[in-house]
Amino acid sequence: MREQVARTACLSIEGLTKRFGGFYALNELHMEVAQGHIHALIGPNGAGKTTFFNLVTGVLPADAGRIVFNGQVVADTRPSKRTIKGIARTFQNIRLFPHLTAMETVMIGSHCRAFPSVWKALGKAVLQRPLGEADEERQMRENAVELLEFLGLTDKQDAKASDLPYGEQRKLELARALATQPRLLLLDEPTAGMNPRETDELDDVITRVRDRGVTIILVEHDMRLVMGVSDSVTVINFGTKIAEGPPEKIQSDPLVVEAYLGEDVQL
Ligand code: ADP
Ligand code: MG
């Protein structure tokens, strides 16, 4: 019999734990996210979803457990290092520099992949010009143009971020995250504050991002979006996993229904 070659998961979470004082925001969470999947992480308010993103991106240190990304344990806690490894996110509350234009905002995202400054300095000393800087700037601009087009923001490229309608600010945040060339993208409640039309469009946007080869973890309250777009769903409550599986199985899981009782969420 031929040996089965196991596909490396994009992300393996092993016993991840985070305490705030004596309170467990995450308690020995285990989770596997397959390459190329849209994997939803859902749960009532306060379940630990944003904390999970903060641990995976290195914003907060874990108290216990391991994060394995593309088969390698992620040990360096600096968020910038994790971005370079290929982990990007958007935020539950939009975080944009209000005075930058849409184009500048997306170009900032590319900076983490910029030519190392040591080579630029060497170029300056030897060639009297910063090595590769013009090429690099052009490349960053080309990437930004492509991403703005991808998200339907081409005609907004010179608009200030703060002047864009809410739904477009969310898309701009997404473009900035994609500019870091992630292999894993964490989306924290992307429909928050969006109108129904903008929410409807997001289904298509998320699918197209996945089709670019990006694995996605989606934290979201809009269950129509979650159930429509996800390949698999993990449900947590009080920092603990209570259910996992394909969307159609999760929707009717009694533990999930019970966890959401009293929440303004339609499963
Ligand atoms: P979710 O995103 O699922 O709504 P969070 O991860 O934001 O939940 O929060 C999980 C729990 O941890 C909540 O009870 C919240 O109050 C608590 N929590 C989150 N961040 C902190 C913090 N920095 N200090 C203390 N408690 C926190
Ligand atoms: Mg949250």
PDB file of C-alpha atoms in Angstrom, residues 4 18 37 47 88 92 99 105 128 130 155-156 174 193 206 234:
ATOM      1  CA  GLN A   4      -0.303   8.433   2.515  1.00  0.00           C
ATOM      2  CA  LYS A  18      -4.377  32.757  27.705  1.00  0.00           C
ATOM      3  CA  HIS A  37      -9.576  26.709   3.531  1.00  0.00           C
ATOM      4  CA  ALA A  47     -15.733  33.747  23.842  1.00  0.00           C
ATOM      5  CA  ALA A  88      -1.818  39.123   8.350  1.00  0.00           C
ATOM      6  CA  GLN A  92     -12.594  44.266  14.734  1.00  0.00           C
ATOM      7  CA  HIS A  99      -4.776  61.274   6.589  1.00  0.00           C
ATOM      8  CA  THR A 105      -2.313  52.969   2.923  1.00  0.00           C
ATOM      9  CA  GLN A 128      25.875  56.951  -5.214  1.00  0.00           C
ATOM     10  CA  PRO A 130      20.144  53.734  -3.019  1.00  0.00           C
ATOM     11  CA  ASP A 155     -11.262  55.301  -8.407  1.00  0.00           C
ATOM     12  CA  LYS A 156     -10.640  55.966  -4.693  1.00  0.00           C
ATOM     13  CA  LEU A 174      -8.179  44.214   3.627  1.00  0.00           C
ATOM     14  CA  GLY A 193     -20.722  48.263  10.706  1.00  0.00           C
ATOM     15  CA  ILE A 206     -13.487  36.499   0.798  1.00  0.00           C
ATOM     16  CA  THR A 234     -14.814  25.908  14.976  1.00  0.00           C
TER      17      THR A 234
END
